[in-house]
Coordinates of C-alpha atoms and ligand atoms in Angstrom, one line a residue:
M1 CA -27.4 49.2 1.9
K2 CA -27.8 47.7 -1.5
S3 CA -24.1 48.4 -2.3
L4 CA -23.1 46.9 1.0
L5 CA -25.0 43.8 0.2
S6 CA -23.4 43.5 -3.2
L7 CA -20.0 44.1 -1.7
L8 CA -20.7 41.2 0.8
T9 CA -21.9 39.0 -2.0
F10 CA -18.7 39.8 -4.0
L11 CA -16.5 39.1 -0.9
S12 CA -18.2 35.7 -0.3
F13 CA -17.9 34.9 -4.0
A14 CA -14.2 35.8 -3.9
S15 CA -13.5 33.8 -0.8
A16 CA -15.3 30.8 -2.4
L17 CA -13.1 31.2 -5.4
C18 CA -10.0 31.4 -3.2
A19 CA -11.2 28.4 -1.3
A20 CA -11.7 26.4 -4.5
D21 CA -8.0 27.2 -5.4
R22 CA -6.6 25.4 -2.4
P23 CA -5.7 21.8 -3.0
N24 CA -8.2 19.0 -2.4
I25 CA -7.0 16.1 -0.2
L26 CA -7.8 12.5 -0.9
F27 CA -6.5 10.2 1.8
L28 CA -6.7 6.6 0.7
F29 CA -6.2 4.6 3.8
C30 CA -6.0 0.8 4.4
D31 CA -6.0 -1.4 7.4
D32 CA -3.0 -3.6 7.9
L33 CA -1.6 -3.1 4.4
A34 CA 2.0 -4.3 4.3
S35 CA 4.3 -2.6 1.9
Q36 CA 5.6 -6.1 1.1
A37 CA 2.3 -6.6 -0.9
I38 CA 2.6 -3.4 -3.0
S39 CA 4.7 -4.0 -6.1
A40 CA 6.0 -0.4 -6.1
Y41 CA 7.9 -1.3 -3.0
G42 CA 9.6 -4.1 -4.9
E43 CA 9.7 -6.8 -2.2
K44 CA 11.7 -9.9 -3.2
R45 CA 8.8 -12.3 -3.0
K46 CA 6.8 -10.4 -5.6
L47 CA 3.6 -11.3 -3.8
L48 CA 1.3 -9.3 -6.0
E49 CA 1.1 -6.7 -8.9
T50 CA -0.6 -3.6 -7.8
P51 CA -0.9 -1.2 -10.8
G52 CA -3.4 1.1 -9.0
M53 CA -1.1 1.9 -6.1
D54 CA 2.0 1.8 -8.2
R55 CA 0.4 4.6 -10.3
I56 CA 0.6 6.9 -7.3
A57 CA 4.3 6.0 -6.8
K58 CA 5.0 6.5 -10.4
E59 CA 3.3 9.9 -10.6
G60 CA 4.6 10.9 -7.1
I61 CA 6.9 10.0 -4.2
R62 CA 7.4 6.7 -2.5
F63 CA 8.4 7.1 1.1
D64 CA 10.4 4.2 2.4
R65 CA 10.5 4.9 6.1
C66 CA 7.1 6.0 7.2
L67 CA 6.8 5.0 10.9
V68 CA 3.9 4.6 13.2
T69 CA 4.0 5.5 16.9
N70 CA 2.0 2.6 18.3
S71 CA 1.4 -0.2 15.8
I72 CA -2.4 -0.9 16.1
C73 CA -5.6 0.2 14.4
G74 CA -7.5 2.5 16.7
P75 CA -4.5 4.3 18.3
M76 CA -3.0 5.2 14.9
R77 CA -6.3 6.6 13.7
A78 CA -6.4 8.8 16.8
V79 CA -2.8 9.9 16.1
I80 CA -3.8 10.9 12.6
Q81 CA -6.8 12.9 13.8
T82 CA -4.8 14.8 16.4
G83 CA -1.2 14.9 15.4
K84 CA -0.4 13.6 18.9
Y85 CA 1.1 10.5 20.4
S86 CA -1.3 8.0 22.2
H87 CA -0.4 9.3 25.7
A88 CA -1.3 12.9 24.5
N89 CA -4.6 12.0 22.7
G90 CA -5.7 9.5 25.3
F91 CA -6.4 6.6 22.9
Y92 CA -3.9 3.8 23.8
N93 CA -5.4 0.5 22.7
N94 CA -8.2 -1.2 20.8
S95 CA -9.5 -3.0 23.9
N96 CA -11.0 -0.2 26.0
S97 CA -10.0 3.2 24.6
K98 CA -12.7 5.6 23.4
F99 CA -11.7 8.6 21.3
D100 CA -12.4 11.9 23.0
S101 CA -13.9 13.8 20.1
S102 CA -14.0 17.1 22.0
Q103 CA -10.3 17.6 21.5
Q104 CA -8.6 19.5 18.7
T105 CA -8.4 17.5 15.4
F106 CA -7.2 18.4 12.0
P107 CA -10.6 17.9 10.3
K108 CA -12.2 20.4 12.7
L109 CA -9.5 22.9 11.8
L110 CA -9.8 22.3 8.1
Q111 CA -13.6 22.6 8.3
K112 CA -13.2 26.0 10.0
A113 CA -10.8 27.0 7.2
G114 CA -13.5 26.4 4.6
Y115 CA -12.9 22.7 3.6
T116 CA -15.7 20.2 3.2
N117 CA -14.8 16.9 4.8
A118 CA -15.9 13.3 4.7
V119 CA -14.8 10.1 6.2
I120 CA -16.0 6.9 4.7
G121 CA -15.2 3.2 5.6
K122 CA -13.3 2.0 8.6
W123 CA -13.3 4.4 11.5
H124 CA -12.7 2.4 14.7
L125 CA -12.5 5.2 17.2
M126 CA -15.5 4.1 19.3
T127 CA -17.1 7.6 19.2
D128 CA -18.8 9.2 16.3
P129 CA -16.7 11.2 13.8
V130 CA -16.6 15.0 14.5
G131 CA -15.3 17.6 12.1
Y132 CA -16.9 16.0 9.0
D133 CA -19.7 17.3 6.8
Y134 CA -20.5 13.7 5.9
W135 CA -19.5 10.4 7.5
N136 CA -20.5 6.8 6.7
V137 CA -18.5 4.3 8.6
L138 CA -18.3 0.6 9.5
P139 CA -19.4 -0.3 13.0
G140 CA -16.2 -1.4 14.8
Q141 CA -14.2 -3.7 12.6
G142 CA -17.0 -4.1 10.1
A143 CA -17.7 -7.1 7.8
Y144 CA -16.1 -7.9 4.4
Y145 CA -19.3 -9.4 2.9
N146 CA -22.6 -7.5 2.9
P147 CA -21.6 -5.1 5.6
A148 CA -23.8 -2.7 7.6
M149 CA -22.6 0.9 7.7
I150 CA -23.5 3.8 9.8
D151 CA -24.5 6.7 7.6
N152 CA -24.4 9.9 9.7
G153 CA -25.8 7.9 12.6
K154 CA -28.2 5.7 10.8
T155 CA -27.4 2.0 10.2
V156 CA -27.8 0.9 6.6
K157 CA -27.2 -2.7 5.3
H158 CA -25.3 -3.1 2.0
E159 CA -25.0 -6.0 -0.3
G160 CA -21.6 -6.7 -1.9
Y161 CA -18.0 -6.5 -0.9
V162 CA -16.8 -3.9 1.5
T163 CA -13.9 -2.5 -0.5
D164 CA -16.2 -1.9 -3.6
I165 CA -18.9 -0.4 -1.4
V166 CA -16.6 2.0 0.4
T167 CA -15.3 3.2 -3.0
D168 CA -18.8 3.6 -4.4
L169 CA -19.8 5.7 -1.4
G170 CA -16.6 7.8 -1.7
I171 CA -17.3 8.5 -5.4
D172 CA -21.0 9.3 -4.6
W173 CA -19.9 11.8 -2.0
L174 CA -17.5 13.4 -4.4
K175 CA -20.4 13.8 -6.9
K176 CA -22.7 15.4 -4.4
R177 CA -20.2 17.5 -2.3
D178 CA -20.3 21.2 -1.9
K179 CA -18.3 22.2 -5.0
T180 CA -17.7 25.8 -3.8
K181 CA -15.2 24.4 -1.2
P182 CA -12.0 22.3 -1.5
F183 CA -12.5 18.8 -0.1
M184 CA -10.8 16.5 2.3
L185 CA -11.9 12.9 1.8
M186 CA -10.7 10.1 4.0
L187 CA -11.5 6.9 2.1
Q188 CA -10.7 4.2 4.6
H189 CA -10.7 0.6 3.6
K190 CA -11.3 -2.2 6.0
A191 CA -9.1 -4.5 3.9
P192 CA -6.8 -6.3 4.2
H193 CA -7.5 -6.7 7.9
R194 CA -7.8 -10.1 9.5
E195 CA -9.5 -12.5 8.7
W196 CA -8.5 -11.5 5.1
E197 CA -11.7 -12.5 3.4
P198 CA -11.3 -12.2 -0.3
P199 CA -13.9 -10.9 -2.8
I200 CA -15.7 -13.8 -4.4
R201 CA -14.5 -12.6 -7.8
H202 CA -10.9 -13.1 -6.8
L203 CA -11.1 -16.5 -5.0
D204 CA -9.0 -18.1 -7.8
H205 CA -6.9 -15.1 -8.4
D206 CA -3.5 -16.8 -8.0
K207 CA -4.3 -20.1 -9.7
D208 CA -2.8 -22.1 -6.8
R209 CA 0.5 -20.3 -7.0
V210 CA 3.1 -21.4 -4.4
Y211 CA 4.4 -18.2 -2.6
E212 CA 8.0 -17.9 -1.6
E213 CA 8.4 -18.1 2.1
P214 CA 10.1 -15.3 4.1
A215 CA 13.6 -16.1 5.4
T216 CA 12.4 -15.9 9.0
L217 CA 9.2 -18.0 8.9
F218 CA 10.8 -20.3 11.4
D219 CA 12.5 -17.7 13.6
T220 CA 13.7 -19.3 16.8
F221 CA 14.0 -16.0 18.8
E222 CA 17.3 -17.1 20.2
G223 CA 19.1 -14.5 22.3
R224 CA 16.0 -12.2 22.5
S225 CA 13.7 -11.1 25.2
K226 CA 11.1 -13.5 26.4
A227 CA 8.7 -10.8 25.4
V228 CA 9.4 -11.6 21.8
S229 CA 9.3 -15.4 21.9
D230 CA 6.3 -15.6 24.2
H231 CA 3.8 -14.1 21.7
D232 CA 0.4 -15.3 20.6
M233 CA 0.4 -14.2 17.0
G234 CA 2.1 -17.0 15.2
I235 CA 1.0 -18.7 12.0
G236 CA 2.0 -21.9 13.9
R237 CA 0.4 -21.3 17.3
T238 CA -2.4 -18.8 16.9
F239 CA -3.9 -19.2 13.4
T240 CA -7.6 -20.1 13.7
E241 CA -9.9 -22.2 11.5
R242 CA -11.5 -19.0 10.4
D243 CA -8.1 -17.5 9.5
A244 CA -7.4 -20.6 7.4
K245 CA -10.9 -20.5 5.8
L246 CA -11.7 -24.0 7.1
V247 CA -15.0 -22.6 8.2
T248 CA -17.3 -20.3 6.3
P249 CA -18.1 -16.7 7.4
G250 CA -21.7 -16.4 8.5
N251 CA -22.9 -13.4 6.4
L252 CA -22.6 -14.7 2.8
T253 CA -25.6 -14.8 0.5
P254 CA -26.6 -18.3 -0.8
D255 CA -25.0 -17.3 -4.1
Q256 CA -21.7 -16.1 -2.6
L257 CA -21.6 -19.2 -0.3
K258 CA -21.9 -21.4 -3.4
Y259 CA -18.8 -19.9 -5.0
W260 CA -17.0 -19.8 -1.7
N261 CA -17.5 -23.5 -1.2
E262 CA -16.6 -24.3 -4.8
Y263 CA -13.3 -22.7 -4.3
Y264 CA -12.3 -23.7 -0.7
E265 CA -14.0 -27.0 -0.2
P266 CA -11.9 -29.2 -2.5
R267 CA -8.7 -27.6 -1.3
N268 CA -9.8 -28.0 2.4
A269 CA -10.7 -31.6 1.8
K270 CA -7.2 -32.3 0.5
F271 CA -5.8 -30.5 3.5
R272 CA -7.8 -32.5 6.0
E273 CA -6.7 -35.7 4.3
A274 CA -3.0 -34.8 4.5
N275 CA -3.3 -34.4 8.3
L276 CA -0.3 -32.0 8.4
T277 CA 1.6 -31.1 11.6
G278 CA 4.6 -29.1 12.7
K279 CA 6.4 -27.2 10.0
E280 CA 4.3 -28.7 7.2
L281 CA 1.2 -27.2 8.8
V282 CA 2.8 -23.8 9.2
K283 CA 3.8 -23.9 5.5
W284 CA 0.3 -24.8 4.4
R285 CA -1.2 -22.0 6.5
Y286 CA 1.3 -19.5 5.1
Q287 CA 0.2 -20.4 1.6
R288 CA -3.5 -20.0 2.5
Y289 CA -2.7 -16.8 4.3
M290 CA -0.9 -15.3 1.3
H291 CA -3.7 -16.4 -1.1
D292 CA -6.3 -14.6 1.0
Y293 CA -4.3 -11.6 1.9
T294 CA -3.2 -10.8 -1.6
A295 CA -6.8 -11.3 -2.9
C296 CA -8.0 -8.7 -0.5
V297 CA -5.2 -6.3 -1.5
K298 CA -6.0 -6.9 -5.2
A299 CA -9.5 -5.6 -4.6
V300 CA -8.1 -2.6 -2.8
D301 CA -5.8 -1.9 -5.7
E302 CA -8.6 -2.2 -8.3
N303 CA -10.7 0.3 -6.2
I304 CA -7.8 2.7 -5.9
K305 CA -7.5 2.6 -9.7
R306 CA -11.2 3.3 -10.0
T307 CA -10.9 6.3 -7.5
L308 CA -8.0 7.8 -9.4
D309 CA -9.8 7.3 -12.7
Y310 CA -12.7 9.2 -11.3
L311 CA -10.4 12.1 -10.4
D312 CA -9.2 12.1 -14.0
Q313 CA -12.7 12.1 -15.5
E314 CA -13.8 15.0 -13.3
G315 CA -10.7 17.1 -13.9
L316 CA -9.9 16.8 -10.2
A317 CA -6.6 15.1 -10.4
K318 CA -4.5 18.2 -11.0
N319 CA -5.5 20.0 -7.8
T320 CA -5.9 17.0 -5.5
V321 CA -3.1 15.7 -3.2
V322 CA -3.5 11.9 -3.1
I323 CA -1.9 10.0 -0.2
L324 CA -2.0 6.3 0.1
S325 CA -1.1 4.7 3.5
S326 CA -2.1 2.2 6.1
D327 CA -2.6 2.4 9.9
Q328 CA 0.5 0.3 10.2
G329 CA 2.5 -2.3 8.4
F330 CA 1.9 -6.1 8.8
Y331 CA 3.8 -9.4 9.1
L332 CA 3.4 -11.6 6.1
G333 CA 5.1 -14.6 7.7
E334 CA 8.2 -12.7 8.9
H335 CA 9.3 -14.1 12.3
G336 CA 6.5 -16.7 11.8
W337 CA 3.9 -14.0 12.5
F338 CA 0.7 -12.4 11.1
D339 CA -0.6 -9.2 12.8
K340 CA 1.4 -6.1 13.9
R341 CA 2.2 -4.4 17.2
W342 CA 6.0 -4.8 17.4
I343 CA 8.7 -2.2 16.8
F344 CA 10.2 -4.6 14.2
E345 CA 10.3 -3.1 10.8
E346 CA 7.4 -4.8 9.0
S347 CA 4.8 -3.4 11.5
L348 CA 6.7 -0.3 12.5
S349 CA 6.9 1.1 9.0
T350 CA 3.8 1.6 6.8
P351 CA 3.3 2.2 3.1
F352 CA 3.3 5.9 2.2
L353 CA 2.8 7.1 -1.4
V354 CA 2.0 10.7 -2.3
R355 CA 0.9 12.3 -5.6
W356 CA 0.7 16.1 -5.9
P357 CA 0.8 17.1 -9.5
G358 CA 3.2 20.1 -10.1
V359 CA 4.6 19.8 -6.6
A360 CA 5.9 16.3 -5.9
K361 CA 8.4 15.1 -8.5
P362 CA 7.1 11.9 -10.2
S363 CA 8.9 8.5 -9.7
T364 CA 11.0 9.7 -6.8
T365 CA 11.7 8.0 -3.5
N366 CA 12.4 9.4 0.0
G367 CA 14.2 7.5 2.8
K368 CA 13.8 10.1 5.6
I369 CA 12.0 9.1 8.8
V370 CA 8.5 10.4 8.4
S371 CA 5.4 9.3 10.3
L372 CA 1.6 9.2 10.3
L373 CA 2.1 11.5 13.3
D374 CA 3.0 14.1 10.7
L375 CA -0.3 13.9 8.8
A376 CA -2.4 16.4 10.7
Q377 CA 0.2 19.1 10.3
T378 CA 0.8 18.1 6.7
F379 CA -2.9 18.4 5.8
L380 CA -3.1 21.8 7.5
D381 CA 0.0 23.0 5.7
I382 CA -1.3 21.8 2.3
A383 CA -4.4 23.9 3.0
G384 CA -2.2 26.9 3.9
E385 CA -3.4 26.8 7.6
P386 CA -1.2 27.3 10.6
Q387 CA 0.0 24.3 12.6
P388 CA -1.0 24.3 16.3
S389 CA 2.0 24.3 18.5
D390 CA 0.8 21.3 20.6
M391 CA 0.8 18.9 17.7
Q392 CA 3.8 16.6 17.9
G393 CA 4.7 15.8 14.3
R394 CA 5.9 18.1 11.5
S395 CA 4.6 19.0 8.1
L396 CA 5.8 16.8 5.3
V397 CA 5.1 19.5 2.7
P398 CA 8.8 20.5 2.3
L399 CA 9.7 16.9 1.6
F400 CA 6.8 16.7 -0.9
K401 CA 8.4 19.7 -2.6
G402 CA 11.7 17.9 -2.8
E403 CA 13.4 20.2 -0.3
E404 CA 16.1 19.0 2.0
P405 CA 15.3 20.5 5.4
A406 CA 18.6 20.9 7.3
E407 CA 17.1 19.8 10.7
W408 CA 15.0 16.8 9.7
R409 CA 14.5 14.2 12.5
K410 CA 17.2 11.6 12.9
S411 CA 15.4 9.6 15.6
F412 CA 11.9 8.6 16.5
Y413 CA 10.0 7.5 19.6
Y414 CA 7.7 4.5 19.7
H415 CA 5.4 3.1 22.4
Y416 CA 3.0 0.1 22.3
Y417 CA 0.7 -0.5 25.2
E418 CA -2.0 -3.2 24.6
F419 CA -1.6 -6.4 26.7
P420 CA -2.3 -9.2 27.3
V421 CA -5.1 -9.8 24.7
P422 CA -5.4 -10.3 21.9
H423 CA -1.9 -11.3 21.0
R424 CA 0.2 -11.3 24.2
V425 CA 2.6 -8.7 22.9
R426 CA 4.2 -7.1 26.0
P427 CA 4.2 -3.3 26.2
H428 CA 7.4 -1.8 24.9
Y429 CA 8.9 1.5 24.0
G430 CA 12.0 2.4 22.1
V431 CA 14.1 4.8 20.0
I432 CA 14.5 4.3 16.3
T433 CA 17.3 5.7 14.1
D434 CA 18.2 4.9 10.5
R435 CA 20.4 2.1 11.7
Y436 CA 19.3 1.1 15.2
K437 CA 16.4 0.3 17.4
L438 CA 16.8 0.2 21.2
V439 CA 13.7 -1.4 22.8
H440 CA 12.6 -1.7 26.4
Y441 CA 10.1 -4.5 27.3
Y442 CA 9.1 -3.3 30.7
K443 CA 6.1 -5.2 32.0
P444 CA 4.6 -7.2 33.6
D445 CA 7.0 -10.0 33.9
V446 CA 10.0 -8.7 31.9
D447 CA 12.5 -5.9 32.2
D448 CA 14.6 -6.5 29.1
W449 CA 16.4 -4.3 26.6
D450 CA 17.0 -5.4 23.0
L451 CA 19.3 -3.6 20.5
L452 CA 18.6 -4.2 16.8
D453 CA 21.1 -3.2 14.1
R454 CA 19.4 -3.1 10.7
Q455 CA 22.8 -2.6 9.0
T456 CA 24.4 -5.9 10.1
D457 CA 21.2 -7.7 10.7
P458 CA 18.5 -6.5 8.3
L459 CA 16.1 -9.4 9.2
E460 CA 16.2 -8.3 12.9
V461 CA 16.8 -11.7 14.4
K462 CA 19.7 -10.7 16.7
N463 CA 20.0 -8.8 20.0
F464 CA 23.2 -6.8 20.3
Y465 CA 22.4 -5.2 23.7
A466 CA 24.9 -7.2 25.7
D467 CA 27.6 -7.1 23.0
P468 CA 30.5 -5.0 24.4
A469 CA 31.2 -3.7 20.9
Y470 CA 27.8 -1.9 21.1
A471 CA 28.3 -0.4 24.6
D472 CA 28.8 3.2 23.4
T473 CA 25.8 2.9 21.0
V474 CA 23.6 1.6 23.8
K475 CA 24.6 4.6 26.0
E476 CA 24.0 7.1 23.2
L477 CA 20.6 5.6 22.4
K478 CA 19.5 5.5 26.0
A479 CA 20.3 9.2 26.2
E480 CA 18.3 9.9 23.0
L481 CA 15.4 7.8 24.3
T482 CA 15.2 9.9 27.4
R483 CA 15.5 13.1 25.4
L484 CA 12.6 12.0 23.1
Q485 CA 10.4 11.0 26.0
S486 CA 10.8 14.4 27.5
E487 CA 10.2 16.1 24.1
V488 CA 6.9 14.3 23.7
H489 CA 6.1 14.7 27.4
E490 CA 5.5 11.0 28.1
T491 CA 5.7 10.2 31.8
L492 CA 6.6 6.6 32.7
P493 CA 5.2 4.3 33.7
P494 CA 2.0 4.9 31.6
P495 CA -1.4 4.9 33.4
R496 CA -3.2 1.6 33.9
I497 CA -4.6 0.8 30.5
A498 CA -4.7 -3.0 30.4
H499 CA -7.5 -4.8 28.7
G500 CA -10.7 -4.3 30.8
N501 CA -8.4 -2.9 33.5
A502 CA -7.7 -6.4 34.8
P503 CA -4.3 -6.6 36.6
F504 CA -1.5 -7.8 34.4
E505 CA -0.3 -11.3 35.2
G506 CA 2.3 -11.0 38.0
E507 CA 1.2 -7.5 39.0
P508 CA -0.6 -6.7 42.2
A509 CA -4.3 -5.7 41.8
Q510 CA -4.8 -2.0 41.7
P511 CA -7.0 -0.3 44.2
K512 CA -10.4 0.7 42.7
K513 CA -10.8 4.4 41.9
G514 CA -13.0 5.9 44.6
K515 CA -16.0 8.0 43.6
G516 CA -16.2 11.5 44.9
K517 CA -13.7 10.8 47.7
G518 CA -11.7 13.8 46.6
K519 CA -8.5 11.8 47.1
K520 CA -5.7 13.5 45.3
K521 CA -2.8 11.7 43.7
A522 CA 0.4 12.4 45.5
K523 CA 2.8 14.3 43.3
Ligands
CA1 CA1 -4.7 -1.9 11.5

């Protein structure tokens, strides 16, 4: 009996040792972080220097075409948890979706495999996290200043700036985690989500610099679907006083409010006096937007540096895979927009930087089509775990290793659903290749196809769909779109998922679902 016990003790010790050898995973995640604001991506406007994030690119791989499947917050978080498209995981939009946490997710599988997991910061899935040993998340969108957070179910009020607080909590968890196990930490920043409220310490970070405008700030949307021109997310038509910092946020301490007013008030007084309209007003708002947005990103960058420094100090850097990404990209004035949602490149693609010492070759780039859809399988593969066959992405580990898989994807499927609020972006789906995007805006009052050609029109301001020179391309892309929809098992039209289940404008009201009538849907 004694020898059996000591054998069991030895076996559990050996398995703990083995577990500790597997790589840790640190997922640094942001909300609405545009690659245009990361200096490692080298955007022409040079909006900001981001040495913290650039360090990951320098010591690892910069992916240049990481795509999302449905460009908004909650849905992409559900895609990451499950490795499945929105129609397969059931979380379509931010308006009325709730994550079904009983389904298979990668953290649950990692936990079973012996990992200790935590998620800290923005969660936004409307149900409590499952599959984590520790969770401490913002309620809904959360606040930038002095936020409340939900610590394993208990609401705790914090004083300070959200990005600093989330990092503090992440480092605290790393200190107190179960060190016999490898860890998987999702450190999920709220920033730089709207309304882009800067840390007080960075209010004057750019010394009233004048930011270069994007070439498409005044896009006229000529020749494109009404779906594109009839949006409600323009710096011109949609920007609020709160977006422009013409009103103060309600949750500042008296001290914070004093510094806030000292910075914004003299500048706002000048603005009011100038009484700007038309293009001049858009230009002013764009400058204010860039000031605030980059200040938020600057704080994220500092905190990423701080997190990486902690890994160094603790000797964790060598055996930890670090991934930096965002739930989608974002418009920084391109097409006159803020926000996301569209299949256009700025919000379709998202930053993706990976550091894996000894595996990922430093200072390299990769232009293959990858996706946040691939993360669940990637994390499982990093841990040496099998990838469930019903997940819909693929492991990126071969690409991290610098391999050239013969059969890598050459096309990708996209589908956005949320309409009409908050930004009147009509539902659309499409197929994406290295060069083209074929998009179908299909409801409620449109039935339009747009063809984008990034090679001849990198700014994506033209529609080539009706151009006879593209007839064969359209035909091929339509066939590919049908193939992809069948591959991911999406049946069209999608179920009724409008905001609050109100009928779409121009659509007949839907009959209410009967309770217990046993009515079966006709096949
Ligand atoms: Ca987001």
